[in-house]
PDB file of C-alpha atoms in Angstrom:
ATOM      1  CA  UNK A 135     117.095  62.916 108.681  1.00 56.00           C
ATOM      2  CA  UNK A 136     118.947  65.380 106.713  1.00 58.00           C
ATOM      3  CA  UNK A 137     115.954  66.503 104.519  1.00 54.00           C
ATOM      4  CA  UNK A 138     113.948  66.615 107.336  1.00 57.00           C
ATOM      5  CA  UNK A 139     116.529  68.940 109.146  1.00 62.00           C
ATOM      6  CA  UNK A 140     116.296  71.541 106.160  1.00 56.00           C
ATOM      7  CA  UNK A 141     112.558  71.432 105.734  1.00 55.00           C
ATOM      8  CA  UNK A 142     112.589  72.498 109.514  1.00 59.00           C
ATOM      9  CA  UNK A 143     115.087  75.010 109.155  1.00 63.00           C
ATOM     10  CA  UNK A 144     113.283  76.758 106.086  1.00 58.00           C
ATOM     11  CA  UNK A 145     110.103  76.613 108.203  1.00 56.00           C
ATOM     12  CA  UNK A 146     111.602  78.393 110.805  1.00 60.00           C
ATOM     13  CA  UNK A 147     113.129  81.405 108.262  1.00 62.00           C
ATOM     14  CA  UNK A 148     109.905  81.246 107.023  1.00 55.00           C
ATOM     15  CA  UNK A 149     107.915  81.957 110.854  1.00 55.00           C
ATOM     16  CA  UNK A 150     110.921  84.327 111.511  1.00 60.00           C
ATOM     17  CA  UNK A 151     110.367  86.503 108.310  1.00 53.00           C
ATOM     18  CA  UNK A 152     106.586  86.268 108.956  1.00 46.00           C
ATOM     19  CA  UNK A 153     106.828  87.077 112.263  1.00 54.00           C
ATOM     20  CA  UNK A 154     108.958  90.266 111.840  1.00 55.00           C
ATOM     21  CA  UNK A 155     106.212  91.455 108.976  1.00 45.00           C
ATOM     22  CA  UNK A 156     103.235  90.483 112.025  1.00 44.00           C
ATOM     23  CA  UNK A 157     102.034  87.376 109.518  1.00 45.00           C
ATOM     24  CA  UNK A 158     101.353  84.075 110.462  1.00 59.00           C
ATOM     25  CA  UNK A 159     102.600  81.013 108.881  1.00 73.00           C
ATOM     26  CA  UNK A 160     101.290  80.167 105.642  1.00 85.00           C
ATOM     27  CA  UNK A 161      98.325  77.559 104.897  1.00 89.00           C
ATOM     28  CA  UNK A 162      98.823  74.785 102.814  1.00 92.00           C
ATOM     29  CA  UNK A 163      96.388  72.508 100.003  1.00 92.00           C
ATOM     30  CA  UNK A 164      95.549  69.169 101.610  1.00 92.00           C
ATOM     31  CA  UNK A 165      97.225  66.056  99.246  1.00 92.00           C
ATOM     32  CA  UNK A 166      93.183  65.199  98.441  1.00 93.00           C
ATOM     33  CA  UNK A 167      93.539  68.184  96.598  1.00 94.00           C
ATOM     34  CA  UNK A 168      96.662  68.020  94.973  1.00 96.00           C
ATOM     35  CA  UNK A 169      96.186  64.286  93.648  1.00 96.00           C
ATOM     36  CA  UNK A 170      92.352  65.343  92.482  1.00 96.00           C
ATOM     37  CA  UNK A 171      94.052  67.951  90.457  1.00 97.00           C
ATOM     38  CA  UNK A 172      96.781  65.614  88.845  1.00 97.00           C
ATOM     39  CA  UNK A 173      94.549  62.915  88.039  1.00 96.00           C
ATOM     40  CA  UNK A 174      92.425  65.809  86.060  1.00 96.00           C
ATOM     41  CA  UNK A 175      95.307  67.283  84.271  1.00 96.00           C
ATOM     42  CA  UNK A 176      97.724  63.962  84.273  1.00 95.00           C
ATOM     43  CA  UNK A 177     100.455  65.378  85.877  1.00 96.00           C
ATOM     44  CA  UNK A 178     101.499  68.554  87.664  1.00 97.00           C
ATOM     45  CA  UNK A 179     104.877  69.735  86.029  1.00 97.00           C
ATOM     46  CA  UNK A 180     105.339  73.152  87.240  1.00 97.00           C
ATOM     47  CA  UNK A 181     104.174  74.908  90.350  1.00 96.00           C
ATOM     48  CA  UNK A 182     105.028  78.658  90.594  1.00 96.00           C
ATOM     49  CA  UNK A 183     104.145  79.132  93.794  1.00 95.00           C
ATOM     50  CA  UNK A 184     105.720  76.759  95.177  1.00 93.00           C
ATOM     51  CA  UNK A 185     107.945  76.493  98.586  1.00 90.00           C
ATOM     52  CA  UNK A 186     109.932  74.195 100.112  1.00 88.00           C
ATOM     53  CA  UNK A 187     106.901  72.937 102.551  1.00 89.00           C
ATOM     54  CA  UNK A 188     104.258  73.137  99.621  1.00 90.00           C
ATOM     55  CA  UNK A 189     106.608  70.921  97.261  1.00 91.00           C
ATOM     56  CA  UNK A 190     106.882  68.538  99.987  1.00 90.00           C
ATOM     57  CA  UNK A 191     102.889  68.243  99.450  1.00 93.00           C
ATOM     58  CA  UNK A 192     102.472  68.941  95.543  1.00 94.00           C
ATOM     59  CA  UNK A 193     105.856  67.239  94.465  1.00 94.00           C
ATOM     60  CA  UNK A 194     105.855  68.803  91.298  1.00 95.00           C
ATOM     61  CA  UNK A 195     107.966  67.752  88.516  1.00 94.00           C
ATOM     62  CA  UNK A 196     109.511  71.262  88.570  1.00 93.00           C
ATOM     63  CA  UNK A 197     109.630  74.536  90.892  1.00 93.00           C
ATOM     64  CA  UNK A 198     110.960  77.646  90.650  1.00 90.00           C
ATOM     65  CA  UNK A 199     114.393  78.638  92.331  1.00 88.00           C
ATOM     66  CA  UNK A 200     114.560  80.708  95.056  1.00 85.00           C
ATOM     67  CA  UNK A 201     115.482  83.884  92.682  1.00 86.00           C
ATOM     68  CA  UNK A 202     113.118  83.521  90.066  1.00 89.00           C
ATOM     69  CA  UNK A 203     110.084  85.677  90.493  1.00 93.00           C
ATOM     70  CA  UNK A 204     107.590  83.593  88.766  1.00 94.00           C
ATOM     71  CA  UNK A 205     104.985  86.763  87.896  1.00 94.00           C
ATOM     72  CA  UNK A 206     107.296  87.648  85.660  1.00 94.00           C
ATOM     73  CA  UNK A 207     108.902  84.503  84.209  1.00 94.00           C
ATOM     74  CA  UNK A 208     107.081  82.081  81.339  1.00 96.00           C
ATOM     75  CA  UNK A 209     105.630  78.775  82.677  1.00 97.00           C
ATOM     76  CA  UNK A 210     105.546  75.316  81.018  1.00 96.00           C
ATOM     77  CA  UNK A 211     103.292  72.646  81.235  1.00 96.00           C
ATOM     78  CA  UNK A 212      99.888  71.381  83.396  1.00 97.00           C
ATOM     79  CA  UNK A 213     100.658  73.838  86.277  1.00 97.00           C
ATOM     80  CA  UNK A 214      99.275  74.086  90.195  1.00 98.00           C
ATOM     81  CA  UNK A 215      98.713  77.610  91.395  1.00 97.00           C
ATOM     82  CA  UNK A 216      98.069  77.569  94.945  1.00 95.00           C
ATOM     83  CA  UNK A 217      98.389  81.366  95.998  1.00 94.00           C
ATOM     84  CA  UNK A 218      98.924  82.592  99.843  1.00 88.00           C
ATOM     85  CA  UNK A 219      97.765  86.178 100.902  1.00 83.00           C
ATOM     86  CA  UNK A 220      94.693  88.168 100.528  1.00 85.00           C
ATOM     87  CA  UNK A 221      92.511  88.442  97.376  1.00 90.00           C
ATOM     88  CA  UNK A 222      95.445  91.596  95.844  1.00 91.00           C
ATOM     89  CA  UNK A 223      97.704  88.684  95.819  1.00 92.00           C
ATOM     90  CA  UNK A 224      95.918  86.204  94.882  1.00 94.00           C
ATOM     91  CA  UNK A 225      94.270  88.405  91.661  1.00 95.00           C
ATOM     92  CA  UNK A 226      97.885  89.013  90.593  1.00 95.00           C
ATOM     93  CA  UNK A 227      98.731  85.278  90.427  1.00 96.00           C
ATOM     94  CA  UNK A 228      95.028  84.388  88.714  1.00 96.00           C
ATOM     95  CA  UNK A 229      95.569  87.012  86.460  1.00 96.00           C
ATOM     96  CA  UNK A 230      99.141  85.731  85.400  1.00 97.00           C
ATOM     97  CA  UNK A 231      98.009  82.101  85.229  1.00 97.00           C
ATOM     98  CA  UNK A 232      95.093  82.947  82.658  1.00 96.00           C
ATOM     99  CA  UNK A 233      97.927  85.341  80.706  1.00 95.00           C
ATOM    100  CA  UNK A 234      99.794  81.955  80.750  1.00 96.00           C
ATOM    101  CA  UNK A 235      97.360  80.009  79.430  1.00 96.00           C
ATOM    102  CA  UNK A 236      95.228  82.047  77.202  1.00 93.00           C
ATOM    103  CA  UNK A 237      99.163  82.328  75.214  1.00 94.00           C
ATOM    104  CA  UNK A 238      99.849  79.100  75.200  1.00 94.00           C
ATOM    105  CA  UNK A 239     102.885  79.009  77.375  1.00 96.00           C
ATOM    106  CA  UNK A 240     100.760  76.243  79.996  1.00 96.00           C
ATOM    107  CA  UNK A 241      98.429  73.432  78.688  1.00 95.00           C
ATOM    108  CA  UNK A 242      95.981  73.495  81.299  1.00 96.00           C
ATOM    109  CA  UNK A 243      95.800  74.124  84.983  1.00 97.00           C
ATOM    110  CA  UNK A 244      94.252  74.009  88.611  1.00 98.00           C
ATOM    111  CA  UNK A 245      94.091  77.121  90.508  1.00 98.00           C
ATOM    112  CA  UNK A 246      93.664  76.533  94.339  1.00 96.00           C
ATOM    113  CA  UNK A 247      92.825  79.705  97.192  1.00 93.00           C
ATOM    114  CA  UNK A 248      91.065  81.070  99.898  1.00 91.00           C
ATOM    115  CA  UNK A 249      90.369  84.274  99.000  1.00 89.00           C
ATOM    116  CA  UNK A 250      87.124  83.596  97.729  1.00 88.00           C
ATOM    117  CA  UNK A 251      86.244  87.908  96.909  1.00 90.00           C
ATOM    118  CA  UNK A 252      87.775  86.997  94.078  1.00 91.00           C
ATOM    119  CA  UNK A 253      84.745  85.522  92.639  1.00 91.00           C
ATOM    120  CA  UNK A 254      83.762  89.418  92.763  1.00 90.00           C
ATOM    121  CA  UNK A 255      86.811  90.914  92.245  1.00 90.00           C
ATOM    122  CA  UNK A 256      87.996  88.974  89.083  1.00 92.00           C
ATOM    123  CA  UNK A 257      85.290  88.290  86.755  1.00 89.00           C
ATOM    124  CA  UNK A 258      87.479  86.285  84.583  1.00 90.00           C
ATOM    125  CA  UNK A 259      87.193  83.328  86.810  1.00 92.00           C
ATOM    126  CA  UNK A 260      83.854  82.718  85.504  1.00 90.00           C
ATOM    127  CA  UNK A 261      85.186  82.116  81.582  1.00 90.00           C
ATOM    128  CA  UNK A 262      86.333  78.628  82.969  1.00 93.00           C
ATOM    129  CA  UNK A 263      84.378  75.981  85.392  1.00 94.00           C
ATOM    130  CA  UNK A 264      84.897  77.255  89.010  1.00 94.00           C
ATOM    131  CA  UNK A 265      84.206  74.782  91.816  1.00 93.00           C
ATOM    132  CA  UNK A 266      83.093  76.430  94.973  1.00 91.00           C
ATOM    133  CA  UNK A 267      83.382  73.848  98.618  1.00 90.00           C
ATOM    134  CA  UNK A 268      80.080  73.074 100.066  1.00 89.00           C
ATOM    135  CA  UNK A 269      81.926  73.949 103.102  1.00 88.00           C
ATOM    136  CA  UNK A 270      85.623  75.821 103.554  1.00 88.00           C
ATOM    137  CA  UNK A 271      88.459  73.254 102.922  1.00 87.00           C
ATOM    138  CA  UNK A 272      90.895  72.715 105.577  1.00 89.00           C
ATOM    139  CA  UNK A 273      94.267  73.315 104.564  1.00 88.00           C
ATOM    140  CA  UNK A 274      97.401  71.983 106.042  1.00 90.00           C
ATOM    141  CA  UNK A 275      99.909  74.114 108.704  1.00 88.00           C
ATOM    142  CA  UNK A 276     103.557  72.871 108.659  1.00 86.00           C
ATOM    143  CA  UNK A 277     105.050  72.792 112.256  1.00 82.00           C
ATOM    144  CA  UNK A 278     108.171  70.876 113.396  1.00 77.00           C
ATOM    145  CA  UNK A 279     106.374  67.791 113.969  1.00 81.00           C
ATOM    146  CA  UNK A 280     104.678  67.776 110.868  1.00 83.00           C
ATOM    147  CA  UNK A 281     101.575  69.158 109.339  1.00 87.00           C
ATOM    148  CA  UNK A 282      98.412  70.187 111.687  1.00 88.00           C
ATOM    149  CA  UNK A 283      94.782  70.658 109.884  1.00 89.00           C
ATOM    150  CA  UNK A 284      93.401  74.099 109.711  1.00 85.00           C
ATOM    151  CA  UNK A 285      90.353  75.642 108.906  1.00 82.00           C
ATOM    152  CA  UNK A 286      90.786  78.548 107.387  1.00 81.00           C
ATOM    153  CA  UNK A 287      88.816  82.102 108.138  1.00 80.00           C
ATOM    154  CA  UNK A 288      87.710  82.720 104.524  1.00 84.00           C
ATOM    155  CA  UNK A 289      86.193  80.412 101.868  1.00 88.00           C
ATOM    156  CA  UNK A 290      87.945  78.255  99.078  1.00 92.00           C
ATOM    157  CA  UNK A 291      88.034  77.877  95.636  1.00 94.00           C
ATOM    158  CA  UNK A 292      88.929  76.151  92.528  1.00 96.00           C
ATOM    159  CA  UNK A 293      89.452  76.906  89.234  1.00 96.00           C
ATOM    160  CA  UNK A 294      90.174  74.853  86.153  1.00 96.00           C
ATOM    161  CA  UNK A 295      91.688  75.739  82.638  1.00 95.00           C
ATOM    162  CA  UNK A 296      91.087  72.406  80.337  1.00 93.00           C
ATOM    163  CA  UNK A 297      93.987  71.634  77.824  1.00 92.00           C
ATOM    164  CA  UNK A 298      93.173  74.135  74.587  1.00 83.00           C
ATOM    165  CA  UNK A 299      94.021  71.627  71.931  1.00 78.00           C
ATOM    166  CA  UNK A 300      91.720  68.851  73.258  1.00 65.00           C
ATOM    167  CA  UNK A 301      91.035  66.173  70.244  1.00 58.00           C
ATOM    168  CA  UNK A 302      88.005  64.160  69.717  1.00 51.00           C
ATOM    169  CA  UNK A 303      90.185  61.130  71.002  1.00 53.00           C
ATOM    170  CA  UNK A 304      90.476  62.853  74.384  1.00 57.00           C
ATOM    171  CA  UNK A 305      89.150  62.380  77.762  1.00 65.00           C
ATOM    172  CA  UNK A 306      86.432  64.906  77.832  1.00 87.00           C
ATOM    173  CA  UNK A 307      88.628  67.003  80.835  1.00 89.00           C
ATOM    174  CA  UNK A 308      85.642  68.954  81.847  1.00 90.00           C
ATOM    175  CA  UNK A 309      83.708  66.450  83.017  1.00 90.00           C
ATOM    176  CA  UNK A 310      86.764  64.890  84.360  1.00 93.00           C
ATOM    177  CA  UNK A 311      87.217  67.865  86.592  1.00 94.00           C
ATOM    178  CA  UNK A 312      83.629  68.086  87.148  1.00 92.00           C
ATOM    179  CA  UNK A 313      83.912  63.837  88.303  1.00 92.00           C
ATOM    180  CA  UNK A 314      86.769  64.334  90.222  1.00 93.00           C
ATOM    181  CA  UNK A 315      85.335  67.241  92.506  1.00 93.00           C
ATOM    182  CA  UNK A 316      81.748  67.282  92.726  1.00 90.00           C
ATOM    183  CA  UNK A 317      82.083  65.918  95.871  1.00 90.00           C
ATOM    184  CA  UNK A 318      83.898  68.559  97.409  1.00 90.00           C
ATOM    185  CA  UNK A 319      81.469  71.691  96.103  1.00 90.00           C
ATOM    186  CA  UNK A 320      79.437  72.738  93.319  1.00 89.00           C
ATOM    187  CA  UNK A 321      80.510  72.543  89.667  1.00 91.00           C
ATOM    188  CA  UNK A 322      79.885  75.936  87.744  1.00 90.00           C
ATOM    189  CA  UNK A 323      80.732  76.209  84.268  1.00 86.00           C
ATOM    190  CA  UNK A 324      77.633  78.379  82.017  1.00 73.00           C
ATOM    191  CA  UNK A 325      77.238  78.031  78.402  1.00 67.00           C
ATOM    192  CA  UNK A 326      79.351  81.297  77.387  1.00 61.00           C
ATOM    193  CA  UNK A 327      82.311  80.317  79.593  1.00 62.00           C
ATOM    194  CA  UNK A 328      85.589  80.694  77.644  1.00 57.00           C
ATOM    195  CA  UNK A 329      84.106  83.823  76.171  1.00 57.00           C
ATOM    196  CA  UNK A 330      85.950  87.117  77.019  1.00 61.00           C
ATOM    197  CA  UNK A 331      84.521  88.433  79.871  1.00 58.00           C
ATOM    198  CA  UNK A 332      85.375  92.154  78.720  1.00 67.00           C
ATOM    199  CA  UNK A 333      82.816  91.789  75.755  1.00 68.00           C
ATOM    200  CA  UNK A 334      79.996  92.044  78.251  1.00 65.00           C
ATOM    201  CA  UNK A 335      81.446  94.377  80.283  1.00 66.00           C
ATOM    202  CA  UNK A 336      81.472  96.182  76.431  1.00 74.00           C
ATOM    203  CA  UNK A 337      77.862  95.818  76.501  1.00 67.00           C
ATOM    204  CA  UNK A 338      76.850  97.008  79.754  1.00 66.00           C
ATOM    205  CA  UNK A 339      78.884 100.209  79.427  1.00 74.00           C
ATOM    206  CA  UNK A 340      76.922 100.668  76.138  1.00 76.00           C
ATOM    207  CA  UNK A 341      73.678  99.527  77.391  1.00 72.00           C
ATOM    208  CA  UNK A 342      73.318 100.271  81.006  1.00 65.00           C
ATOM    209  CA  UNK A 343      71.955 103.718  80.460  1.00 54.00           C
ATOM    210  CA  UNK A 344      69.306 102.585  78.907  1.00 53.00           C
ATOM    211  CA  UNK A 345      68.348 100.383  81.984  1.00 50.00           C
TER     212      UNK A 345
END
């Protein structure tokens, strides 16, 4: 009763701070979702983006304290990123999870939105299999009864950073991923994936005069 209580008060600070900034309340990954993506990656130990309503759903092993801004903190771990806002705010949390990983701090992870521009607006996405819904996901709104399903306005997406230091032992995680959510959209992951983006980019600014 007690936990229950102070999942409906922080729901209500949440609407009130939302409210006064003319937002609405926050949309949340289904559990299909969230156990798809632990099953790939084995377990979910840190989720940076978490709240008290989205822990409730992801029940992460860890999550940041209330202080801590996480774009500017180290993570640890196979992480969940699951980003609200608009594709600004969701480029500045896909761009910090691939600084994460590309360094090493993260083994692998499963980045969740639905701010699907940013298969335009960050190219980057495409250096690691991208899964893009057949149709828009519904997501999950918290209310004081529970959780209500949503469709959102924009598309979804999912993107997946396999472990670096896979050995020949290892589940092959691609595939895993690729397994686990064919179902829900189409697997993309081309033959230069993992490559730096910005070498092509390289070449067309060399190049594209001479198109």
């Amino acid at each position: 009763m007690g936990a229950k209580k102070a999942l409906e008060r922080s729901q209500k600070n949440l609407a009130d701070k939302l409210k006064a900034k003319g937002l609405k309340l926050p949309l949340y990954p289904t559990p299909q979702l969230i156990e798809r993506a632990r099953e790939v990656m084995g377990s979910i130990d840190f989720d940076p983006t978490s709240d008290p309503v989205q822990q409730v759903l992801v029940d992460a092993t860890a999550v940041p304290s209330i202080e801590v801004n996480c774009l500017k903190e180290h993570w640890h771990g196979n992480v969940w990123v699951s980003p609200k806002g608009a594709v600004r705010d969701c480029r500045l949390w896909l761009n910090k999870t691939i600084n994460e990983y590309r360094n090493g701090y993260i083994n692998s992870f499963v980045f969740f939105c639905s701010a699907s521009e940013l298969l335009r607006a960050a190219p980057v996405i495409w250096d690691y299999p991208v899964c893009i819904p057949f149709k828009r996901v519904k997501q999950l709104r918290a209310t004081s009864t529970g959780f209500e399903s949503v469709s959102p306005s924009t598309w979804n997406l999912l993107v997946y950073g396999p472990p670096l230091d896979q050995t020949l032992n290892d589940i092959d995680k691609v595939t895993l991923f690729y397994n686990k959510f064919r179902d829900v959209g189409r697997v993309i992951y081309n033959e230069y994936a993992g490559d730096n983006w910005a070498n092509d980019l390289e070449h067309f600014e060399e190049c594209k005069g001479k198109l």
